[in-house]
Short mmCIF file of C-alpha atoms and ligand atoms in Angstrom, two decimals:
data_model
loop_
_atom_site.label_atom_id
_atom_site.label_comp_id
_atom_site.label_asym_id
_atom_site.label_seq_id
_atom_site.Cartn_x
_atom_site.Cartn_y
_atom_site.Cartn_z
CA MET A 1 31.23 -10.10 19.85
CA ALA A 2 32.40 -11.20 23.30
CA ARG A 3 30.61 -12.36 26.37
CA VAL A 4 31.34 -10.54 29.60
CA GLY A 5 29.46 -12.18 32.45
CA PRO A 6 25.79 -12.01 31.50
CA PHE A 7 26.43 -9.32 28.82
CA ASP A 8 27.18 -9.42 25.08
CA LEU A 9 29.94 -6.95 24.35
CA ARG A 10 30.02 -5.46 20.82
CA LEU A 11 31.93 -2.63 19.23
CA HIS A 12 28.83 -1.53 17.38
CA ASP A 13 25.19 -2.60 17.66
CA PRO A 14 23.13 -1.32 14.73
CA GLY A 15 20.54 -4.02 15.47
CA GLU A 16 17.88 -5.42 13.17
CA PRO A 17 15.10 -3.04 12.13
CA ARG A 18 12.32 -3.59 14.67
CA SER A 19 9.50 -1.44 13.33
CA VAL A 20 8.15 0.09 10.16
CA ALA A 21 9.79 3.34 11.30
CA ASP A 22 13.20 1.58 11.43
CA TYR A 23 12.68 0.36 7.86
CA ARG A 24 11.68 3.86 6.83
CA ARG A 25 15.00 5.22 8.14
CA ARG A 26 16.91 2.52 6.25
CA ALA A 27 14.94 3.11 3.06
CA ARG A 28 15.64 6.82 3.23
CA ARG A 29 19.36 6.08 3.44
CA ALA A 30 19.22 3.56 0.58
CA LEU A 31 17.44 5.76 -1.97
CA PRO A 32 18.54 8.84 -3.94
CA ALA A 33 16.64 11.96 -2.91
CA MET A 34 14.66 12.01 -6.15
CA VAL A 35 13.26 8.51 -5.61
CA ARG A 36 12.74 9.21 -1.91
CA ALA A 37 10.55 12.15 -2.89
CA TYR A 38 8.40 9.87 -5.06
CA LEU A 39 8.05 7.39 -2.19
CA GLU A 40 7.22 9.84 0.57
CA GLY A 41 5.39 12.55 -1.34
CA GLY A 42 2.10 14.05 -0.29
CA ALA A 43 -0.07 16.48 -2.27
CA ASP A 44 0.12 20.27 -1.74
CA ASP A 45 0.94 20.98 1.91
CA GLY A 46 0.78 17.41 3.17
CA VAL A 47 -2.25 18.11 5.37
CA THR A 48 -3.95 14.82 4.55
CA LEU A 49 -0.64 12.97 4.64
CA ALA A 50 -0.12 14.14 8.24
CA ALA A 51 -3.79 13.58 9.16
CA ASN A 52 -3.45 9.92 8.16
CA ARG A 53 -1.12 9.51 11.14
CA SER A 54 -2.61 11.91 13.67
CA ALA A 55 -6.12 10.52 13.13
CA PHE A 56 -5.01 7.01 14.13
CA GLU A 57 -3.59 8.49 17.31
CA ARG A 58 -6.92 10.04 18.28
CA TRP A 59 -8.69 6.68 18.39
CA ARG A 60 -7.83 4.88 21.66
CA LEU A 61 -7.96 1.17 22.38
CA CYS A 62 -9.84 0.16 25.53
CA PRO A 63 -8.40 -3.10 26.85
CA ARG A 64 -10.52 -5.82 28.41
CA LEU A 65 -8.70 -7.70 31.15
CA LEU A 66 -8.51 -11.37 32.12
CA ARG A 67 -10.12 -12.55 28.91
CA SER A 68 -7.95 -15.60 28.43
CA ALA A 69 -6.65 -14.37 25.07
CA ALA A 70 -4.19 -17.23 24.76
CA ARG A 71 -4.45 -18.07 21.08
CA ARG A 72 -4.91 -15.10 18.81
CA ASP A 73 -6.29 -15.88 15.38
CA LEU A 74 -5.17 -13.26 12.84
CA ARG A 75 -6.87 -14.81 9.84
CA THR A 76 -9.39 -12.95 7.73
CA THR A 77 -11.08 -13.29 4.34
CA VAL A 78 -11.02 -10.78 1.50
CA ALA A 79 -13.01 -11.44 -1.65
CA GLY A 80 -13.25 -15.12 -0.76
CA THR A 81 -9.48 -15.44 -0.31
CA GLY A 82 -8.33 -16.54 3.14
CA LEU A 83 -5.42 -14.44 4.44
CA GLU A 84 -3.14 -15.39 7.34
CA LEU A 85 -3.07 -11.79 8.53
CA PRO A 86 -5.39 -8.84 7.93
CA VAL A 87 -2.78 -6.91 5.92
CA ALA A 88 -2.23 -6.98 2.14
CA LEU A 89 0.13 -5.00 -0.10
CA ALA A 90 -1.38 -1.93 -1.81
CA PRO A 91 -0.84 -1.26 -5.51
CA THR A 92 2.16 0.98 -6.13
CA GLY A 93 3.43 2.18 -9.50
CA MET A 94 7.05 1.96 -10.62
CA THR A 95 7.97 -0.25 -7.69
CA GLY A 96 11.18 -1.19 -9.51
CA SER A 97 12.51 2.29 -8.80
CA PHE A 98 12.83 1.33 -5.11
CA HIS A 99 14.49 -2.03 -5.72
CA TRP A 100 15.16 -3.68 -9.04
CA ASN A 101 13.14 -6.78 -8.12
CA GLY A 102 10.04 -4.62 -7.52
CA GLU A 103 6.66 -6.29 -7.60
CA VAL A 104 8.11 -9.79 -8.05
CA ALA A 105 9.91 -9.53 -4.71
CA ALA A 106 6.85 -7.96 -3.08
CA ALA A 107 4.39 -10.58 -4.38
CA ARG A 108 6.65 -13.42 -3.26
CA ALA A 109 7.00 -11.87 0.20
CA ALA A 110 3.21 -11.50 0.39
CA GLU A 111 2.84 -15.19 -0.42
CA ARG A 112 5.36 -16.21 2.22
CA ALA A 113 3.29 -14.30 4.77
CA GLY A 114 0.02 -15.83 3.55
CA THR A 115 -1.35 -12.65 2.03
CA ARG A 116 -1.56 -10.98 -1.40
CA LEU A 117 -0.18 -8.12 -3.49
CA VAL A 118 -2.43 -5.83 -5.48
CA LEU A 119 -0.46 -5.34 -8.69
CA SER A 120 -0.67 -1.80 -10.07
CA THR A 121 -1.51 -1.00 -13.69
CA ALA A 122 1.68 1.11 -13.51
CA SER A 123 3.87 -1.76 -12.27
CA SER A 124 7.53 -2.28 -13.22
CA TYR A 125 6.93 -5.99 -13.88
CA SER A 126 4.07 -6.96 -16.15
CA ILE A 127 0.86 -8.76 -15.23
CA GLU A 128 2.27 -11.92 -16.84
CA GLU A 129 5.75 -11.66 -15.31
CA VAL A 130 4.39 -11.41 -11.76
CA ALA A 131 1.94 -14.27 -12.38
CA ALA A 132 4.78 -16.45 -13.72
CA ALA A 133 7.02 -15.67 -10.74
CA THR A 134 4.43 -16.49 -8.07
CA GLY A 135 2.28 -19.40 -6.99
CA GLU A 136 -0.89 -17.71 -5.72
CA ASP A 137 -3.68 -15.76 -7.37
CA HIS A 138 -2.80 -12.14 -6.67
CA TRP A 139 -5.03 -9.12 -7.29
CA PHE A 140 -4.92 -6.49 -10.01
CA GLN A 141 -5.42 -2.74 -9.75
CA LEU A 142 -6.86 -0.97 -12.74
CA TYR A 143 -6.44 2.68 -13.59
CA PRO A 144 -9.57 2.98 -15.69
CA TRP A 145 -7.93 5.28 -18.19
CA GLY A 146 -7.99 5.20 -21.94
CA ASP A 147 -10.82 3.94 -24.08
CA ARG A 148 -12.66 0.70 -23.47
CA THR A 149 -10.35 -1.19 -25.82
CA VAL A 150 -7.32 -0.34 -23.64
CA ILE A 151 -9.19 -1.14 -20.42
CA GLY A 152 -10.67 -4.32 -21.87
CA GLU A 153 -7.23 -5.56 -22.91
CA LEU A 154 -5.82 -5.04 -19.41
CA LEU A 155 -8.79 -6.85 -17.88
CA ASP A 156 -8.41 -9.76 -20.29
CA ARG A 157 -4.70 -10.03 -19.55
CA ALA A 158 -5.29 -9.98 -15.78
CA ALA A 159 -8.03 -12.61 -16.00
CA ALA A 160 -5.97 -14.83 -18.31
CA ALA A 161 -2.98 -14.63 -15.97
CA GLY A 162 -5.13 -15.74 -13.02
CA TYR A 163 -5.57 -12.54 -11.01
CA ARG A 164 -8.60 -13.09 -8.82
CA ALA A 165 -9.82 -9.71 -7.65
CA LEU A 166 -9.89 -6.33 -9.36
CA PHE A 167 -9.30 -3.00 -7.64
CA VAL A 168 -10.53 -0.03 -9.66
CA THR A 169 -8.76 3.15 -8.54
CA ALA A 170 -11.06 6.14 -8.96
CA ASP A 171 -9.20 8.89 -7.10
CA VAL A 172 -6.63 9.72 -9.79
CA GLN A 173 -8.79 11.89 -12.06
CA VAL A 174 -5.61 13.98 -12.46
CA ILE A 175 -2.23 13.47 -10.83
CA GLY A 176 -2.02 14.98 -7.33
CA ASN A 177 0.11 18.07 -6.90
CA ARG A 178 3.22 16.51 -5.38
CA GLU A 179 5.55 19.48 -5.50
CA GLY A 180 8.25 17.71 -3.50
CA GLU A 181 8.80 15.24 -6.35
CA ARG A 182 9.11 17.95 -8.95
CA ARG A 183 11.38 20.04 -6.75
CA LEU A 184 13.82 17.15 -6.65
CA GLY A 185 13.60 16.49 -10.37
CA PHE A 186 11.18 13.54 -10.36
CA ALA A 187 9.18 14.72 -13.33
CA VAL A 188 8.59 13.93 -17.01
CA PRO A 189 11.38 14.14 -18.04
CA PRO A 190 13.40 13.84 -14.81
CA THR A 191 15.85 16.69 -14.30
CA LEU A 192 19.40 15.61 -13.57
CA THR A 193 21.99 17.93 -12.03
CA PRO A 194 25.57 17.08 -11.04
CA ARG A 195 24.42 17.04 -7.43
CA ARG A 196 21.61 14.56 -8.15
CA ILE A 197 23.95 12.31 -10.10
CA VAL A 198 26.43 12.29 -7.22
CA ASP A 199 23.58 11.67 -4.77
CA ALA A 200 22.57 8.54 -6.72
CA GLY A 201 26.21 7.48 -7.10
CA LEU A 202 26.61 7.56 -3.33
CA ARG A 203 24.08 4.71 -3.12
CA PRO A 204 25.97 2.02 -5.00
CA ARG A 205 23.54 -0.81 -4.24
CA TRP A 206 20.59 1.11 -5.62
CA TRP A 207 22.66 2.40 -8.56
CA TYR A 208 23.89 -1.07 -9.46
CA GLY A 209 20.37 -2.56 -9.36
CA PHE A 210 19.06 0.34 -11.42
CA LEU A 211 21.76 0.12 -14.11
CA ARG A 212 21.91 -3.66 -14.24
CA HIS A 213 18.16 -4.35 -14.41
CA ARG A 214 16.69 -1.03 -15.63
CA ARG A 215 13.31 -1.92 -14.17
CA ILE A 216 11.60 1.43 -14.20
CA ALA A 217 9.32 1.42 -17.24
CA LEU A 218 5.58 0.74 -16.92
CA ALA A 219 5.83 -2.86 -18.02
CA ASN A 220 2.13 -3.34 -18.80
CA LEU A 221 2.25 -0.61 -21.39
CA VAL A 222 5.62 -1.02 -23.13
CA THR A 223 7.91 -3.99 -23.64
CA GLY A 224 11.34 -2.40 -23.25
CA THR A 225 13.18 -1.41 -20.08
CA GLY A 226 15.46 1.50 -19.20
CA ALA A 227 15.09 5.23 -18.84
CA THR A 228 13.92 6.10 -22.37
CA GLU A 229 11.26 3.41 -22.31
CA ALA A 230 10.27 4.49 -18.80
CA LEU A 231 9.67 8.03 -19.99
CA ARG A 232 7.76 6.83 -23.01
CA SER A 233 5.56 4.55 -20.88
CA VAL A 234 4.80 7.29 -18.35
CA ALA A 235 3.84 9.62 -21.20
CA VAL A 236 1.61 6.91 -22.72
CA HIS A 237 -0.01 6.31 -19.33
CA GLN A 238 -0.63 9.97 -18.60
CA GLY A 239 -1.99 10.40 -22.10
CA LEU A 240 -4.63 7.80 -21.26
CA MET A 241 -5.75 9.64 -18.12
CA ARG A 242 -9.45 10.43 -18.10
CA PRO A 243 -11.05 12.85 -15.66
CA ASP A 244 -14.39 12.12 -17.36
CA MET A 245 -14.75 8.66 -15.79
CA SER A 246 -18.26 8.08 -14.50
CA TRP A 247 -20.44 5.45 -12.85
CA ASP A 248 -21.32 4.21 -16.34
CA ASP A 249 -17.69 3.22 -16.80
CA LEU A 250 -17.72 1.35 -13.50
CA ALA A 251 -20.89 -0.47 -14.58
CA TRP A 252 -19.19 -1.42 -17.84
CA ILE A 253 -16.08 -2.69 -16.00
CA ARG A 254 -18.32 -4.61 -13.58
CA GLU A 255 -19.95 -6.36 -16.51
CA ARG A 256 -16.61 -7.05 -18.17
CA TRP A 257 -14.81 -8.48 -15.08
CA GLN A 258 -16.11 -11.79 -13.79
CA GLY A 259 -14.38 -11.87 -10.39
CA PRO A 260 -14.62 -9.83 -7.19
CA LEU A 261 -14.29 -6.07 -7.71
CA PHE A 262 -13.39 -3.26 -5.28
CA LEU A 263 -13.64 0.48 -5.82
CA LYS A 264 -10.51 2.14 -4.38
CA GLY A 265 -10.37 5.72 -3.14
CA VAL A 266 -13.78 5.94 -1.48
CA LEU A 267 -14.25 8.58 1.25
CA ARG A 268 -18.02 9.24 1.18
CA PRO A 269 -20.70 6.83 2.42
CA GLU A 270 -22.95 7.45 -0.58
CA ASP A 271 -20.14 6.55 -3.01
CA ALA A 272 -19.60 3.30 -1.12
CA VAL A 273 -23.31 2.52 -1.35
CA ALA A 274 -23.36 3.38 -5.06
CA ALA A 275 -20.36 1.09 -5.65
CA VAL A 276 -22.01 -1.84 -3.90
CA GLU A 277 -25.28 -1.18 -5.72
CA ALA A 278 -23.33 -1.20 -9.00
CA GLY A 279 -22.22 -4.72 -8.13
CA ALA A 280 -18.87 -4.08 -6.42
CA THR A 281 -17.79 -6.70 -3.89
CA GLY A 282 -16.57 -3.88 -1.69
CA VAL A 283 -14.63 -0.66 -1.38
CA VAL A 284 -11.22 0.51 -0.25
CA VAL A 285 -11.55 3.53 2.03
CA SER A 286 -8.46 5.45 0.95
CA ASN A 287 -7.08 8.90 0.27
CA HIS A 288 -4.23 7.39 -1.75
CA GLY A 289 -1.80 7.86 1.14
CA GLY A 290 -2.35 11.64 1.04
CA ARG A 291 -0.90 11.80 -2.48
CA GLN A 292 -3.97 13.04 -4.33
CA LEU A 293 -6.49 15.48 -2.80
CA ASP A 294 -4.92 17.46 0.01
CA GLY A 295 -7.55 18.36 2.59
CA ALA A 296 -9.34 15.03 2.22
CA PRO A 297 -10.14 13.34 5.53
CA ALA A 298 -7.95 10.66 7.04
CA SER A 299 -9.20 7.26 5.89
CA ILE A 300 -9.62 6.00 9.45
CA ASP A 301 -11.96 8.92 10.21
CA ALA A 302 -14.01 8.26 7.06
CA LEU A 303 -14.27 4.54 7.81
CA PRO A 304 -17.06 4.25 10.43
CA ALA A 305 -19.75 6.06 8.43
CA ILE A 306 -18.88 4.03 5.33
CA VAL A 307 -19.10 0.75 7.25
CA ASP A 308 -22.50 1.84 8.60
CA ALA A 309 -23.76 2.85 5.15
CA VAL A 310 -22.64 -0.37 3.48
CA ALA A 311 -24.15 -2.29 6.41
CA GLY A 312 -22.83 -5.74 5.58
CA ARG A 313 -23.73 -5.54 1.88
CA GLY A 314 -20.09 -5.25 0.84
CA GLU A 315 -16.58 -5.68 2.20
CA VAL A 316 -14.73 -2.63 3.45
CA LEU A 317 -10.93 -2.37 3.33
CA LEU A 318 -8.84 0.59 4.43
CA ASP A 319 -5.50 2.08 3.52
CA SER A 320 -3.50 5.28 4.16
CA GLY A 321 -1.35 5.80 7.22
CA VAL A 322 -1.14 2.27 8.64
CA ARG A 323 2.27 1.95 10.31
CA ARG A 324 1.65 -0.16 13.43
CA GLY A 325 -0.26 -3.25 14.49
CA THR A 326 -2.39 -0.99 16.69
CA ASP A 327 -3.46 0.91 13.55
CA VAL A 328 -4.50 -2.36 11.91
CA VAL A 329 -6.50 -3.36 14.99
CA LYS A 330 -8.22 0.04 15.15
CA ALA A 331 -9.29 -0.27 11.50
CA LEU A 332 -10.63 -3.77 12.13
CA CYS A 333 -12.49 -2.59 15.24
CA LEU A 334 -14.17 0.05 13.07
CA GLY A 335 -15.35 -2.58 10.61
CA ALA A 336 -12.63 -3.06 7.97
CA SER A 337 -11.99 -6.69 7.07
CA ALA A 338 -8.32 -5.96 6.29
CA VAL A 339 -5.96 -3.08 5.54
CA LEU A 340 -3.60 -2.38 2.66
CA ILE A 341 -0.14 -0.96 3.26
CA GLY A 342 1.70 1.12 0.66
CA ARG A 343 4.79 2.92 1.91
CA PRO A 344 5.52 0.43 4.75
CA PHE A 345 6.20 -2.42 2.35
CA LEU A 346 8.12 -0.10 0.03
CA TYR A 347 10.38 0.85 2.96
CA GLY A 348 11.15 -2.83 3.47
CA LEU A 349 11.70 -3.33 -0.25
CA ALA A 350 14.03 -0.34 -0.61
CA ALA A 351 16.02 -1.31 2.48
CA ASP A 352 16.40 -5.03 1.86
CA GLY A 353 14.49 -6.29 -1.20
CA GLY A 354 12.00 -9.13 -0.70
CA ARG A 355 13.47 -9.96 2.71
CA GLY A 356 12.65 -6.44 3.88
CA VAL A 357 9.03 -6.80 2.72
CA SER A 358 8.78 -10.12 4.57
CA ARG A 359 10.17 -8.55 7.72
CA VAL A 360 7.72 -5.64 7.55
CA LEU A 361 4.83 -8.10 7.27
CA GLU A 362 6.25 -10.16 10.16
CA ILE A 363 6.63 -7.06 12.31
CA LEU A 364 3.05 -5.97 11.64
CA ALA A 365 1.71 -9.50 12.27
CA ARG A 366 3.55 -9.64 15.59
CA GLU A 367 2.25 -6.21 16.56
CA VAL A 368 -1.34 -7.12 15.65
CA ASP A 369 -0.99 -10.30 17.67
CA SER A 370 0.36 -8.59 20.77
CA THR A 371 -2.23 -5.79 20.50
CA MET A 372 -4.99 -8.39 20.43
CA ALA A 373 -3.51 -10.06 23.53
CA LEU A 374 -3.33 -6.70 25.30
CA ILE A 375 -6.94 -5.75 24.55
CA GLY A 376 -8.25 -9.24 25.28
CA ALA A 377 -9.37 -10.36 21.83
CA ASN A 378 -8.84 -13.90 20.57
CA SER A 379 -9.65 -13.38 16.92
CA VAL A 380 -10.03 -10.78 14.22
CA ALA A 381 -13.71 -11.71 14.07
CA GLU A 382 -14.14 -10.60 17.69
CA LEU A 383 -12.87 -7.06 17.08
CA ASP A 384 -15.57 -4.41 17.16
CA ARG A 385 -16.16 -0.82 18.22
CA SER A 386 -16.50 -1.76 21.87
CA TYR A 387 -12.68 -1.95 21.96
CA LEU A 388 -12.36 1.73 21.00
CA SER A 389 -13.00 4.97 22.83
CA ASP A 390 -14.83 7.76 21.11
CA ARG A 391 -12.21 9.63 19.08
CA LYS A 392 -13.27 12.91 20.71
CA ASP A 393 -13.13 11.44 24.21
CA PRO A 394 -9.98 9.45 24.96
CA ARG A 395 -11.43 8.01 28.21
CA CYS A 396 -12.57 4.41 28.05
CA THR A 397 -16.01 5.09 29.40
CA PRO A 398 -18.99 3.23 28.01
CA GLY A 399 -21.35 4.95 25.60
C1 FMN B 1 5.04 5.28 -4.43
C2 FMN B 1 3.57 5.02 -4.47
C3 FMN B 1 2.96 4.66 -5.66
C4 FMN B 1 1.58 4.41 -5.71
N1 FMN B 1 1.01 3.98 -6.89
C5 FMN B 1 -0.29 3.62 -6.90
C6 FMN B 1 -0.86 3.03 -8.06
O1 FMN B 1 -0.19 2.80 -9.06
N2 FMN B 1 -2.19 2.71 -8.03
C7 FMN B 1 -2.98 2.93 -6.91
O2 FMN B 1 -4.17 2.61 -6.91
N3 FMN B 1 -2.44 3.47 -5.80
C8 FMN B 1 -1.13 3.79 -5.76
N4 FMN B 1 -0.58 4.29 -4.60
C9 FMN B 1 -1.43 4.43 -3.41
C10 FMN B 1 -1.43 3.13 -2.59
O3 FMN B 1 -2.11 2.11 -3.26
C11 FMN B 1 -2.10 3.33 -1.23
O4 FMN B 1 -3.39 3.85 -1.42
C12 FMN B 1 -1.33 4.24 -0.29
O5 FMN B 1 0.08 4.05 -0.44
C13 FMN B 1 -1.71 3.94 1.15
O6 FMN B 1 -1.09 4.81 2.03
P1 FMN B 1 0.27 4.45 2.83
O7 FMN B 1 1.39 4.63 1.87
O8 FMN B 1 0.26 5.47 3.93
O9 FMN B 1 0.14 3.03 3.34
C14 FMN B 1 0.79 4.55 -4.54
C15 FMN B 1 1.41 4.91 -3.34
C16 FMN B 1 2.78 5.12 -3.29
C17 FMN B 1 3.42 5.46 -1.96
#
């Protein structure tokens, strides 16, 4: 680098990633196509996957001017836990396939940012390993599959390891039809071809981490690591899958788990009300990032009616499609107390391990902060629907 008058002169200026989209581009370069398909996949034709983005665009922010928004307070509370920013990390399975340090790196990055990770049942590091590697009480996501002995054991392990809140995922009655994954060989068992092997070999950093640490098995279900164990654990997990789950099972889990409990995957107001009436602390409005039921509504469009139906009796979180600070602010204006991000933190993880996750959280925090300044809001608590236009009418006219 040289200085020429007021300019920096460089031969090449790749720059630091500045947005979630920049991290997405880096992640796509870092990962073999097969793993990329698992990360990005949507069900069927990707209608809901695309709607998760386009729906955010239809809601417009209506700025208030000259409001002296000098000190923006991004703090919020979820399940009694104070967070420094209204963004937490969603549960994702087999996170070690994106970067060998998987959920450990993600949970540590969440802590550095003053927020939390929801650890998936299908994680690459076990409940106990993540608890031992971190200093805060993180949250645990339960796939309520298998009989009550299996579920009870997972709940006991999570409680004993100090996880504070439970997220029960109800929208995986069967696995969504993600054809893209299967087309690229991400299946049980995975299909390797010379081309796919070369494709992985061309990503030496990923390949090295994969071969050296072999962190791809579902660590809560088996003790070994490596590809054979991974396949065995996925088979065990899928064998536990139960499309016959009912509200009785939720009631049983509610009785069994002492701490705060959220039902994840809610898209209908009456399901949110039923969850709260069954004793849930709240719900996560989510379509699983468009990975399950294609044709389901975008979460942000489902949110307002659910907030109205719950009417302060429970907390409402949102995920699916959040990529910008403006998206976070829109969700908060519509009544969510925080959002979860899935793919955005995985992009950071795949591109640059824990540092990438930290940077993604920093980027989103900065974007939320500047959005609040630009709309004239001093705190998360101040955000309400008056900052949004009607989604069918982009003008900022009252009423
Ligand atoms: C690779 C991947 C794996 C996931 N695994 C799980 C999981 O194990 N449990 C779960 O409840 N949700 C899982 N999800 C869904 C996320 O928790 C979250 O609902 C979704 O990613 C939010 O959408 P976004 O990716 O657009 O932020 C997964 C999502 C991705 C992208």
